[in-house]
Short mmCIF file of C-alpha atoms in Angstrom, two decimals:
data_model
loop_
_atom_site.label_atom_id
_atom_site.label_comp_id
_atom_site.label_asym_id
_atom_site.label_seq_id
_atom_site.Cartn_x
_atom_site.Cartn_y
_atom_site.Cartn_z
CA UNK A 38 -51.17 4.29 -25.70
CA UNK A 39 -53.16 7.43 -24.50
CA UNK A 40 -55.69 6.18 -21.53
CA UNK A 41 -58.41 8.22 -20.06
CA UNK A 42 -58.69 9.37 -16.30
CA UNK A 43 -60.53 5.90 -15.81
CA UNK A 44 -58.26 3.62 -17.15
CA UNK A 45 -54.80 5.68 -15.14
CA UNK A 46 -56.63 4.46 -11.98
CA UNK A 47 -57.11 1.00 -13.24
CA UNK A 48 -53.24 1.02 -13.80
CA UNK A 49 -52.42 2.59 -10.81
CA UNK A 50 -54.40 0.14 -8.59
CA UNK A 51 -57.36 1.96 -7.32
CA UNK A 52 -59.63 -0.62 -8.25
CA UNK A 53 -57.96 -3.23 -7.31
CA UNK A 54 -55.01 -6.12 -8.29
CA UNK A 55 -56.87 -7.92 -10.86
CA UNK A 56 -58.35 -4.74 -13.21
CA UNK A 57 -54.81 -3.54 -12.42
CA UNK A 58 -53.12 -6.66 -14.18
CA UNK A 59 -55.83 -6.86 -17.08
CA UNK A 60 -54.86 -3.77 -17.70
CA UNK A 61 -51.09 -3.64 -17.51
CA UNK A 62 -50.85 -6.75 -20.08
CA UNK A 63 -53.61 -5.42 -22.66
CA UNK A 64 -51.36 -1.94 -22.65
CA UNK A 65 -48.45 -4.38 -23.51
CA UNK A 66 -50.62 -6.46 -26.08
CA UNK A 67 -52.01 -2.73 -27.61
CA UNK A 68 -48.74 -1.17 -27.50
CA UNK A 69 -46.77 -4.45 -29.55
CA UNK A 70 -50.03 -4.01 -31.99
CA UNK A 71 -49.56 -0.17 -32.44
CA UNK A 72 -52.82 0.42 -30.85
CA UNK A 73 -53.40 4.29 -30.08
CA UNK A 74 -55.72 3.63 -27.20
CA UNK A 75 -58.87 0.99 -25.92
CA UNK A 76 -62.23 0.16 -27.08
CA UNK A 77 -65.02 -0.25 -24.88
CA UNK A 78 -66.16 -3.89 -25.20
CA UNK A 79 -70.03 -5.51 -24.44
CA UNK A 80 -69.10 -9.17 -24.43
CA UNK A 81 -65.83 -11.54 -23.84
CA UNK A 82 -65.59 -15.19 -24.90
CA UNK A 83 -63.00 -17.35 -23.68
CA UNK A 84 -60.96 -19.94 -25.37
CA UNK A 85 -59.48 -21.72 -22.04
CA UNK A 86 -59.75 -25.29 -22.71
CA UNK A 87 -57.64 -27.44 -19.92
CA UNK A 88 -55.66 -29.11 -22.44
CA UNK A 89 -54.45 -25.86 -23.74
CA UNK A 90 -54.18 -24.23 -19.59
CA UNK A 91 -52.67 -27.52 -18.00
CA UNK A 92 -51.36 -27.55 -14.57
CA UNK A 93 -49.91 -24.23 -14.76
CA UNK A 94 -53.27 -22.22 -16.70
CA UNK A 95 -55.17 -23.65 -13.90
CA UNK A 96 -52.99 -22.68 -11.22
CA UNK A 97 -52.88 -19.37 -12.54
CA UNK A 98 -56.86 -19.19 -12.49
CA UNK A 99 -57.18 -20.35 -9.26
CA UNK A 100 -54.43 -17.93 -8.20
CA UNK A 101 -56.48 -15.27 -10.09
CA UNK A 102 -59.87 -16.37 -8.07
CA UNK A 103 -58.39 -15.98 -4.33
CA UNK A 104 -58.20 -12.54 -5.05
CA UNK A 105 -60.73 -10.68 -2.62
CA UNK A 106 -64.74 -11.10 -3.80
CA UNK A 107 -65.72 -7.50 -5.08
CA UNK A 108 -63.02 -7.24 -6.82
CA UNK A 109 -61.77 -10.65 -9.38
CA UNK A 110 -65.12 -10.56 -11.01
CA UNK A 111 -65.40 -9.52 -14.80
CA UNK A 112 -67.30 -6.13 -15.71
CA UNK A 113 -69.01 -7.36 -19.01
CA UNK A 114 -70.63 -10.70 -19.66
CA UNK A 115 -67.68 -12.98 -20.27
CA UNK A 116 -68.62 -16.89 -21.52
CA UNK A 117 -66.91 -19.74 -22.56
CA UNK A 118 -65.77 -22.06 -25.38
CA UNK A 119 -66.36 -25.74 -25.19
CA UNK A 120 -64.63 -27.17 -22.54
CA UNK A 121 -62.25 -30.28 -22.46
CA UNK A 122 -64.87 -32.98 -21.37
CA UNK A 123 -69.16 -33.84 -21.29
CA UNK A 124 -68.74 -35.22 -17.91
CA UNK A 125 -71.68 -37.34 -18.50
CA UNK A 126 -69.67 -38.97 -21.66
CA UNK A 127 -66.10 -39.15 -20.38
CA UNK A 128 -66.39 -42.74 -20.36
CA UNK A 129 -66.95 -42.71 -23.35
CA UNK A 130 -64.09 -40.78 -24.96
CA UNK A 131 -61.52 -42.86 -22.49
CA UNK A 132 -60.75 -39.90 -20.73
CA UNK A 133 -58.99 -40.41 -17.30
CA UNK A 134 -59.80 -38.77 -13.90
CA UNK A 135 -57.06 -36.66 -13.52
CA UNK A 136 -58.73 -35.01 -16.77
CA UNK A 137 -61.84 -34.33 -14.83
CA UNK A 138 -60.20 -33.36 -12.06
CA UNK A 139 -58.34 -30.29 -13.92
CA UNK A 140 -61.89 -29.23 -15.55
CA UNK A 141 -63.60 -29.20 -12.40
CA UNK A 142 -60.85 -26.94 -10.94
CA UNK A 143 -61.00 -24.65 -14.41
CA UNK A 144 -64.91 -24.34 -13.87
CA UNK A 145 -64.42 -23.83 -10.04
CA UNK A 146 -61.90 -21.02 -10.73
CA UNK A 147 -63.87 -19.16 -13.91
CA UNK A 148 -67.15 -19.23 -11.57
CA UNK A 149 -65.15 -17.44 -8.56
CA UNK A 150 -64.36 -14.72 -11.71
CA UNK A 151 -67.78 -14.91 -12.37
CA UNK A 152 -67.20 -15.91 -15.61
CA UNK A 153 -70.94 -17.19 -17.30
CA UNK A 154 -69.82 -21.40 -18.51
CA UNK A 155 -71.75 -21.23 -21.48
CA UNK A 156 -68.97 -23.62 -23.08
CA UNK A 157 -69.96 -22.79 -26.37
CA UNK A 158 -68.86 -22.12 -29.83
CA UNK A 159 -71.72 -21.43 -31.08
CA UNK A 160 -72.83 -18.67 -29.22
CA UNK A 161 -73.78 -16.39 -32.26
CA UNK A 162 -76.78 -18.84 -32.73
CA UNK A 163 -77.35 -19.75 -28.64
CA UNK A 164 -76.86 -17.18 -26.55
CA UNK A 165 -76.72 -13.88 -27.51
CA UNK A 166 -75.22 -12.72 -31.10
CA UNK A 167 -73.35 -9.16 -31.79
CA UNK A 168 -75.07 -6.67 -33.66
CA UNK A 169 -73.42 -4.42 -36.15
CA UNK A 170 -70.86 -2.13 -34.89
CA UNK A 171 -70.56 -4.07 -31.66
CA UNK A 172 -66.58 -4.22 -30.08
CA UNK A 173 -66.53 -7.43 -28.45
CA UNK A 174 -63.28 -9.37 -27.46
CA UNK A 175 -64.00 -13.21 -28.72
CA UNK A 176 -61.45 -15.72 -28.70
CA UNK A 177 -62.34 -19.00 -30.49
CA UNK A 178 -61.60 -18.40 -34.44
CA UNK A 179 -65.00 -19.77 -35.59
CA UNK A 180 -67.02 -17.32 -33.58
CA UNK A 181 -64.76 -14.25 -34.54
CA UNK A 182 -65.04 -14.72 -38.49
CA UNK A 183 -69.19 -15.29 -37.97
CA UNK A 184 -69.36 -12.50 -36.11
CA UNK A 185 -67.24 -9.86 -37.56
CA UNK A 186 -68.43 -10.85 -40.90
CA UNK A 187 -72.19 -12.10 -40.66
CA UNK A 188 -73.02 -10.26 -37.87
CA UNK A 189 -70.58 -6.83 -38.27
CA UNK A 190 -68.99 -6.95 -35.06
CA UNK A 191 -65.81 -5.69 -34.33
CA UNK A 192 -63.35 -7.89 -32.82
CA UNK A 193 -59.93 -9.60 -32.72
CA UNK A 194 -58.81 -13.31 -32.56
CA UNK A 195 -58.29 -12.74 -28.19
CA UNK A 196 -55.97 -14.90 -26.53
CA UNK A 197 -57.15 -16.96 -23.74
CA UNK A 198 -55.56 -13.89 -21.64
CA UNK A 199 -56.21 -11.07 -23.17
CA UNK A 200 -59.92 -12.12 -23.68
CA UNK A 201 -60.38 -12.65 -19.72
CA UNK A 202 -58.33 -9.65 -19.55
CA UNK A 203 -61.18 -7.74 -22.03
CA UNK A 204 -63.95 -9.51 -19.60
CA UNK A 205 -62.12 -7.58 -16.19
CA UNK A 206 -61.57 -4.33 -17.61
CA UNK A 207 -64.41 -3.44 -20.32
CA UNK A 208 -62.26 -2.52 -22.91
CA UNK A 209 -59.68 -4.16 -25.44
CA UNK A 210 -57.13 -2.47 -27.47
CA UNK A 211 -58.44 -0.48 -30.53
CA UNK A 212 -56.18 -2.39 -33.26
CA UNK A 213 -56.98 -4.90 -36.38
CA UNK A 214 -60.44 -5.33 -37.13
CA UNK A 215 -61.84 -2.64 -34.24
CA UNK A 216 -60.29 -0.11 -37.09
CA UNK A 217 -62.45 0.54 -39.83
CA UNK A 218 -59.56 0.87 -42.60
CA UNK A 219 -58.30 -2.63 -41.55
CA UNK A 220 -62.00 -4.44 -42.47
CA UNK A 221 -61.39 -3.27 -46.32
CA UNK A 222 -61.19 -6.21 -48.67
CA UNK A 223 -57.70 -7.23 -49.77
CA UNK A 224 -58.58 -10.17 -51.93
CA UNK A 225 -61.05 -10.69 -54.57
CA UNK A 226 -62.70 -14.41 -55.14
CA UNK A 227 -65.25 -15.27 -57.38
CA UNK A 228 -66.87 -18.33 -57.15
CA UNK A 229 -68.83 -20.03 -60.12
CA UNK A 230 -70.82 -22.48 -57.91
CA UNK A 231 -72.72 -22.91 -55.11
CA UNK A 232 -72.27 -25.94 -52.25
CA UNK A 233 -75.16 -28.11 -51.76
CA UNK A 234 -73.86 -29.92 -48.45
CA UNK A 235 -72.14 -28.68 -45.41
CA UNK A 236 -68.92 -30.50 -46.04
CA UNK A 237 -68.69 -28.55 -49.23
CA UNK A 238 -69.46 -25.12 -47.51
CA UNK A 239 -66.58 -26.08 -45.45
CA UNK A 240 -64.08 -27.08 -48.33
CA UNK A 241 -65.17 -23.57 -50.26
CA UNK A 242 -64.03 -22.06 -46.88
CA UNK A 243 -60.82 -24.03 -46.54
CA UNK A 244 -59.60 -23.66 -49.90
CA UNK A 245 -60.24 -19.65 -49.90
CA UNK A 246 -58.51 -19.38 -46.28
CA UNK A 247 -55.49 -20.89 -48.05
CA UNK A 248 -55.92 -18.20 -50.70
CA UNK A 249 -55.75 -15.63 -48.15
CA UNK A 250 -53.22 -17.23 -45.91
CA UNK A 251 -53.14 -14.74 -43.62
CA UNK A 252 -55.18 -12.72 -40.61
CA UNK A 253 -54.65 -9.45 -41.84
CA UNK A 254 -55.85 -10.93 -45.78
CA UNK A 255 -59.58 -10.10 -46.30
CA UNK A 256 -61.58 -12.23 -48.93
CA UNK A 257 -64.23 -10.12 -50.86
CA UNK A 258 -66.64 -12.99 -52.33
CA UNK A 259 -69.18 -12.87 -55.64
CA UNK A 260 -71.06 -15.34 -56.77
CA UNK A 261 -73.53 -18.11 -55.81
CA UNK A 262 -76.97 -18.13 -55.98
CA UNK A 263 -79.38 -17.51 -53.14
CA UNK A 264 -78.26 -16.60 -49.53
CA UNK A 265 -76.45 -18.73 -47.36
CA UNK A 266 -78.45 -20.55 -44.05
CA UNK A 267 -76.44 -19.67 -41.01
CA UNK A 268 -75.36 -23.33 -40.54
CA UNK A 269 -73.41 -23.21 -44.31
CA UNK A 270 -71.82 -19.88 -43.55
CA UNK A 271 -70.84 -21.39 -39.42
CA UNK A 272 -68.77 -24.05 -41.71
CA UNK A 273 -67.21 -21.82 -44.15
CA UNK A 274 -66.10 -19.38 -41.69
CA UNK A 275 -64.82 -21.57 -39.39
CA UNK A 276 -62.95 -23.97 -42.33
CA UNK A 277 -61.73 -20.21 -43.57
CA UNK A 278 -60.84 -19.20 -40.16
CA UNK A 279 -59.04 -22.49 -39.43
CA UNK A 280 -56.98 -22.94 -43.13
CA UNK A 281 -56.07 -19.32 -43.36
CA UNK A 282 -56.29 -17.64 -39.72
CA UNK A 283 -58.52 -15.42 -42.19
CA UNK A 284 -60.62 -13.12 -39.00
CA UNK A 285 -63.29 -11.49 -41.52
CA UNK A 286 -64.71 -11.89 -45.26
CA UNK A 287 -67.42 -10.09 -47.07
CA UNK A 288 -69.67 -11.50 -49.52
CA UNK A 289 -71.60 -9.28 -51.97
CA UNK A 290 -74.79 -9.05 -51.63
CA UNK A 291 -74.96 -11.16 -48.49
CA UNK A 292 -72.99 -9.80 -45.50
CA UNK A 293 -73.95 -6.10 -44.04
CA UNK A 294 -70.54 -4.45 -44.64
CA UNK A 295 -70.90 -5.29 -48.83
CA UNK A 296 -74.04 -4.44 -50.19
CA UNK A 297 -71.99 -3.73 -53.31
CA UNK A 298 -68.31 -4.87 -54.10
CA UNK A 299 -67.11 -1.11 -53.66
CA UNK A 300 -68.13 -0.58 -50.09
CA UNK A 301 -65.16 -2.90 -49.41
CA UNK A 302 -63.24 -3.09 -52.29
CA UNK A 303 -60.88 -0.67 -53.96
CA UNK A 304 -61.32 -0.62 -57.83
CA UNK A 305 -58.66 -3.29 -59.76
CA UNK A 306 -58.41 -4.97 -56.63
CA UNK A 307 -56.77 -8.77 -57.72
CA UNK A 308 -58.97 -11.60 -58.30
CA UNK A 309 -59.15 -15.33 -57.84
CA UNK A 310 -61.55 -17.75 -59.33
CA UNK A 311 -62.64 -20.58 -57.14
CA UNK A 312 -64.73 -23.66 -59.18
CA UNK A 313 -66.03 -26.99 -57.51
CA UNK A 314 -63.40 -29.00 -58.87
CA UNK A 315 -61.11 -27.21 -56.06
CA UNK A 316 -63.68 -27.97 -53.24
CA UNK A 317 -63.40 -31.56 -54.89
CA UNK A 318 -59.50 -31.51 -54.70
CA UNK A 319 -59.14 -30.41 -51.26
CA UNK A 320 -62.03 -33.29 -50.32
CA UNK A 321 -59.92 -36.04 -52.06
CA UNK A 322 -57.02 -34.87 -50.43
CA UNK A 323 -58.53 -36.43 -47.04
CA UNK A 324 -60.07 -39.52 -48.76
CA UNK A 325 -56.89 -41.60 -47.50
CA UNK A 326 -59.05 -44.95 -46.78
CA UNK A 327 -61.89 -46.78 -46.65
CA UNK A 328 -62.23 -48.24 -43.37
CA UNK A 329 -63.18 -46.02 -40.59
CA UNK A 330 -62.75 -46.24 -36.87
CA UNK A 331 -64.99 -42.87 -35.57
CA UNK A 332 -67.57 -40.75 -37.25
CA UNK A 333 -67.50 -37.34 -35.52
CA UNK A 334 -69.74 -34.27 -35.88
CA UNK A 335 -67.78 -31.43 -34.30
CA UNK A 336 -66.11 -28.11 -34.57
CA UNK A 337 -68.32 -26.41 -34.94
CA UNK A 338 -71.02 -27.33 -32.54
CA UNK A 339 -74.12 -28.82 -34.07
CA UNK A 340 -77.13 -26.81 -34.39
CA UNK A 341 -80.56 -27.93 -33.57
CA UNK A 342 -81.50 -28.33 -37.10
CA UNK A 343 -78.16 -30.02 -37.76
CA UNK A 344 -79.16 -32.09 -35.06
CA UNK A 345 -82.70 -32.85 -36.51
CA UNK A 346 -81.17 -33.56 -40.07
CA UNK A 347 -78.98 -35.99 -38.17
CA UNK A 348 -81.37 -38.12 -36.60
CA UNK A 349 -83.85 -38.02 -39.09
CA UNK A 350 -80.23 -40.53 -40.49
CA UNK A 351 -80.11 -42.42 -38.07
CA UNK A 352 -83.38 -43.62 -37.55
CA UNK A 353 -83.66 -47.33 -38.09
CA UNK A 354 -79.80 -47.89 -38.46
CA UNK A 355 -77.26 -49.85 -36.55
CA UNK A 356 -73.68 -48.83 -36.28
CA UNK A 357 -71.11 -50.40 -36.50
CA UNK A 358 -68.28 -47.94 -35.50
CA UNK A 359 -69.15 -45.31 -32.87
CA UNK A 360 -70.92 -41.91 -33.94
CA UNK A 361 -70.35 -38.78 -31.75
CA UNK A 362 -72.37 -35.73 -32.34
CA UNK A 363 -71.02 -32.75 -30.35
CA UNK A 364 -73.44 -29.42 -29.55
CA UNK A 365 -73.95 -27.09 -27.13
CA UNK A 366 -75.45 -26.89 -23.52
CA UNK A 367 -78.28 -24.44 -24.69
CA UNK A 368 -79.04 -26.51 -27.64
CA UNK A 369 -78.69 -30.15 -26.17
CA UNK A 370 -82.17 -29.77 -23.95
CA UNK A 371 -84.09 -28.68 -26.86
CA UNK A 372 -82.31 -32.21 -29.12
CA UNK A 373 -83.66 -34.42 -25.86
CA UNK A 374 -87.02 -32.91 -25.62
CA UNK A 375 -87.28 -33.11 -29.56
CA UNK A 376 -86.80 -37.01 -29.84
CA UNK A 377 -83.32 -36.44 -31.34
CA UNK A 378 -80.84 -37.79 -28.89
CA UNK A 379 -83.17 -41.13 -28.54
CA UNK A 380 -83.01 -41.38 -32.31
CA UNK A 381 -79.43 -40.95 -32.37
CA UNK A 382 -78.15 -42.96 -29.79
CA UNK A 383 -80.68 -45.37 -30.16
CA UNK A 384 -78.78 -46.24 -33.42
CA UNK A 385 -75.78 -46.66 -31.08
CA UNK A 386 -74.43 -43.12 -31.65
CA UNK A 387 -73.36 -40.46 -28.55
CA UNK A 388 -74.68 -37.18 -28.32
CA UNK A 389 -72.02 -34.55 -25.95
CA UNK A 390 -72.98 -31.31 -24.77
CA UNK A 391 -70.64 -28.46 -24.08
CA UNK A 392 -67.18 -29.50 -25.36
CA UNK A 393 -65.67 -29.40 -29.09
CA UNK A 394 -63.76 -32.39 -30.04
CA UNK A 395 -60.14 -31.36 -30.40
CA UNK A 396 -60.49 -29.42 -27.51
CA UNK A 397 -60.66 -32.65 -25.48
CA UNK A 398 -57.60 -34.40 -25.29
CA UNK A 399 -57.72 -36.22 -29.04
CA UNK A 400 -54.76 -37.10 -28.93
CA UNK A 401 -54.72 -39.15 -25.55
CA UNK A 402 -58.62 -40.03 -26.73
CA UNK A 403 -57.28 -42.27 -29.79
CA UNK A 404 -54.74 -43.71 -27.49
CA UNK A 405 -57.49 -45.10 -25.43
CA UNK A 406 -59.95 -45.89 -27.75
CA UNK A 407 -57.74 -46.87 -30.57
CA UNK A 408 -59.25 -44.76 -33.13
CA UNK A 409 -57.28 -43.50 -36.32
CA UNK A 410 -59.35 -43.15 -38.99
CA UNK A 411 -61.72 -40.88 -38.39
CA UNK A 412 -64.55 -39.28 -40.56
CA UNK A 413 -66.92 -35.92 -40.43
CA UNK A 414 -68.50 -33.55 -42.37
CA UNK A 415 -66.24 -30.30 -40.82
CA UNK A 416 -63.79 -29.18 -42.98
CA UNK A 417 -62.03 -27.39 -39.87
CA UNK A 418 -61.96 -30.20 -38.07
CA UNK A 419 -59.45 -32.46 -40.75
CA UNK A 420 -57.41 -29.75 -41.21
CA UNK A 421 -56.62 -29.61 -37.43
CA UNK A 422 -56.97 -33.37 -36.12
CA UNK A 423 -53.99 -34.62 -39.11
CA UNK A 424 -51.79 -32.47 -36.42
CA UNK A 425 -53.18 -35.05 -33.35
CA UNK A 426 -52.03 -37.87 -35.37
CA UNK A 427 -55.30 -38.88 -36.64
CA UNK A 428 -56.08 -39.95 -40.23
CA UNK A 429 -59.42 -37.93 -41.15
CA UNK A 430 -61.65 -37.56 -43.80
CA UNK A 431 -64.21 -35.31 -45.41
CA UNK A 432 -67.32 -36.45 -46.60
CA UNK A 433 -70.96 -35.37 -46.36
CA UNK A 434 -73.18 -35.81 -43.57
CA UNK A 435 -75.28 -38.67 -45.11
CA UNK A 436 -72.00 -40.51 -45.92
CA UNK A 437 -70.21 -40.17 -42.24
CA UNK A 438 -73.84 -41.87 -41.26
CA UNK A 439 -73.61 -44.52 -43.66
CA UNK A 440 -69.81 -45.32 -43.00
CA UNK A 441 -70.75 -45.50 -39.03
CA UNK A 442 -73.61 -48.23 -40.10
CA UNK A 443 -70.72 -50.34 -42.43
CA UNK A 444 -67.34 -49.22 -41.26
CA UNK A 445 -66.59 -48.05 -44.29
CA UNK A 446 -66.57 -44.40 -46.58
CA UNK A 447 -67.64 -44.72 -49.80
#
């Protein structure tokens, strides 16, 4: 890789140990990738959830934060994905103390690194969204897909790593979708409907990812009628990202890059038609049973409007089987000052702030609480939690409410 004057003294140590080792592994990341040099970055988002660091991630952080003060702290706003717990709600979830324990020492560490613990996935609609054009280095799949594609950024899928690494240095390596001629469309799908619930904007997403199949594939979409809400295309993104690894789609007409289909498409470019009856396949492939043990509203974080639609559901009901609706730490205020939270839990539900449901120790969570059979209305989250030994299911957001209120999914 060709580096400027800057980032030779980086390398060479003349600002210090830590830019010195950011820099040393994102040569060897850029050089694996064929990279021909970096790309100044704004923003960093790290995916660093303790049940993905363990003992040895957080040692490694803490090692990382005894470095001298001046010179461990990141150069370009750098915030988190949901972390592994809502300390107020571990209770709740049957998580242990030694659980706790490793978060607190995670946070402890990333604050030393002056890392900003937004602990969101949803930052694109909470903190601060890219703009068009913008090189960032984001790690959690959902928010790279919104915002390369609805927002035009530029970025990777970062590693935990390599997107603290991005944070130290200011820069990433200029491969994938940083490179204009790799953000061309490489698969055509037309679709001849258009979802009406979020659990359908998720299945659209999860049965195009498997189309594409691959992070390098990019889906050029036609068809539907009107444009999208930013909740919808948050689900289909992130059930896209999450089936097919797929980093960036366009859709004509509706994201910035495809005003028309040959801004990003070459002409007799293969196509695929997509109906409802495949959304409706890939649903009934996670209608396994009736009787449910969880409802969960996660992955992605809830908005506040999801939020709003939510309680507006629950007002009045009882439930029978607990109800868990997961958003952010910038949104949960807003969802307590707006009557929401008192509507939901007052039906017996839970409302958790700042962690992501499979990023919180699911596996060890149905242990302790005995749940299996689990329903929600995010596509991306079946299609991961069948791999923690849950049983989920995909319905719509009415129906989750319903089945917490009987114990069953109709």
């Amino acid at each position: 890789m060709k580096l400027n004057d800057e980032e030779q003294d980086i390398l060479a140590g003349k600002f210090g140990p830590l830019p010195q080792q950011a820099l040393a592994h994102q040569k060897s990341v850029g050089e694996f990738f064929g990279a021909d040099n970096f790309v100044p970055v704004t923003q960093a988002h790290i995916m660093a959830d303790t049940e993905s660091l363990g003992e040895a991630g957080v040692r490694w952080l803490e090692k990382l934060a005894t470095i001298a003060e001046g010179q461990r702290q990141v150069r370009v706003p750098t915030i988190t994905d949901p972390r592994g717990t809502d300390f107020a709600k571990a209770a709740t979830l049957g998580q242990t103390q030694a659980m706790l324990d490793l978060e607190r020492r995670a946070i402890d560490a990333f604050v030393k690194l002056g890392v900003t613990m937004t602990d969101t996935c949803i930052n694109y609609q909470t903190v601060q969204a890219p703009i068009a054009y913008e090189h960032v280095a984001y790690g959690d799949t959902g928010v790279v897909i919104y915002s390369n594609s609805v927002c035009a950024a530029r970025s990777n899928f970062e590693g935990g790593p390599s997107a603290l690494a991005a944070g130290i240095t200011g820069r990433t390596p200029r491969y994938g979708f940083h490179l204009p001629e790799q953000r061309r469309a490489t698969l055509r799908v037309v679709v001849d409907f258009t979802p009406s619930t979020l659990n359908e904007w998720g299945a659209l997403g999860g049965v195009i990812g498997r189309l594409a199949g691959n992070y390098w594939a990019v889906p050029v979409i036609e068809g539907g009628e009107g444009v999208p809400k930013s909740d919808q295309l948050k689900h289909f993104g992130a059930a896209m990202a999450s089936f097919g690894s797929t980093a960036l789609f366009h859709w004509v007409g509706i994201t910035p890059e495809a005003r028309q289909l040959s801004d990003v498409a070459s002409a007799g470019l293969p196509g695929h038609r997509v109906t409802k009856t495949d959304i409706e396949v890939l649903q009934k492939s996670y209608l396994v049973d009736d009787t449910v043990d969880v409802v969960v509203f996660s992955a992605p974080q809830l908005s506040l409007y999801e939020l709003r639609d939510l309680a507006a559901l629950c007002d009045g009901r009882r439930f029978k089987v607990p109800l868990l609706a997961v958003t952010s730490p910038q949104v949960k205020p807003d969802c307590d000052r707006m009557g929401y939270t008192a509507l939901i839990e007052g039906a017996g539900g839970s409302v958790l702030s700042g962690m992501c449901f499979y990023q919180s120790y699911a596996r060890e969570i149905a242990d302790a609480k005995g749940w299996n059979r689990l329903a929600t209305n995010s596509a991306k989250l079946v299609n991961i939690l069948g791999g923690y030994g849950y049983r989920p299911m995909l319905a719509s957001m009415e129906s989750c409410v319903n089945a917490a209120v009987s114990g069953k999914l109709s």
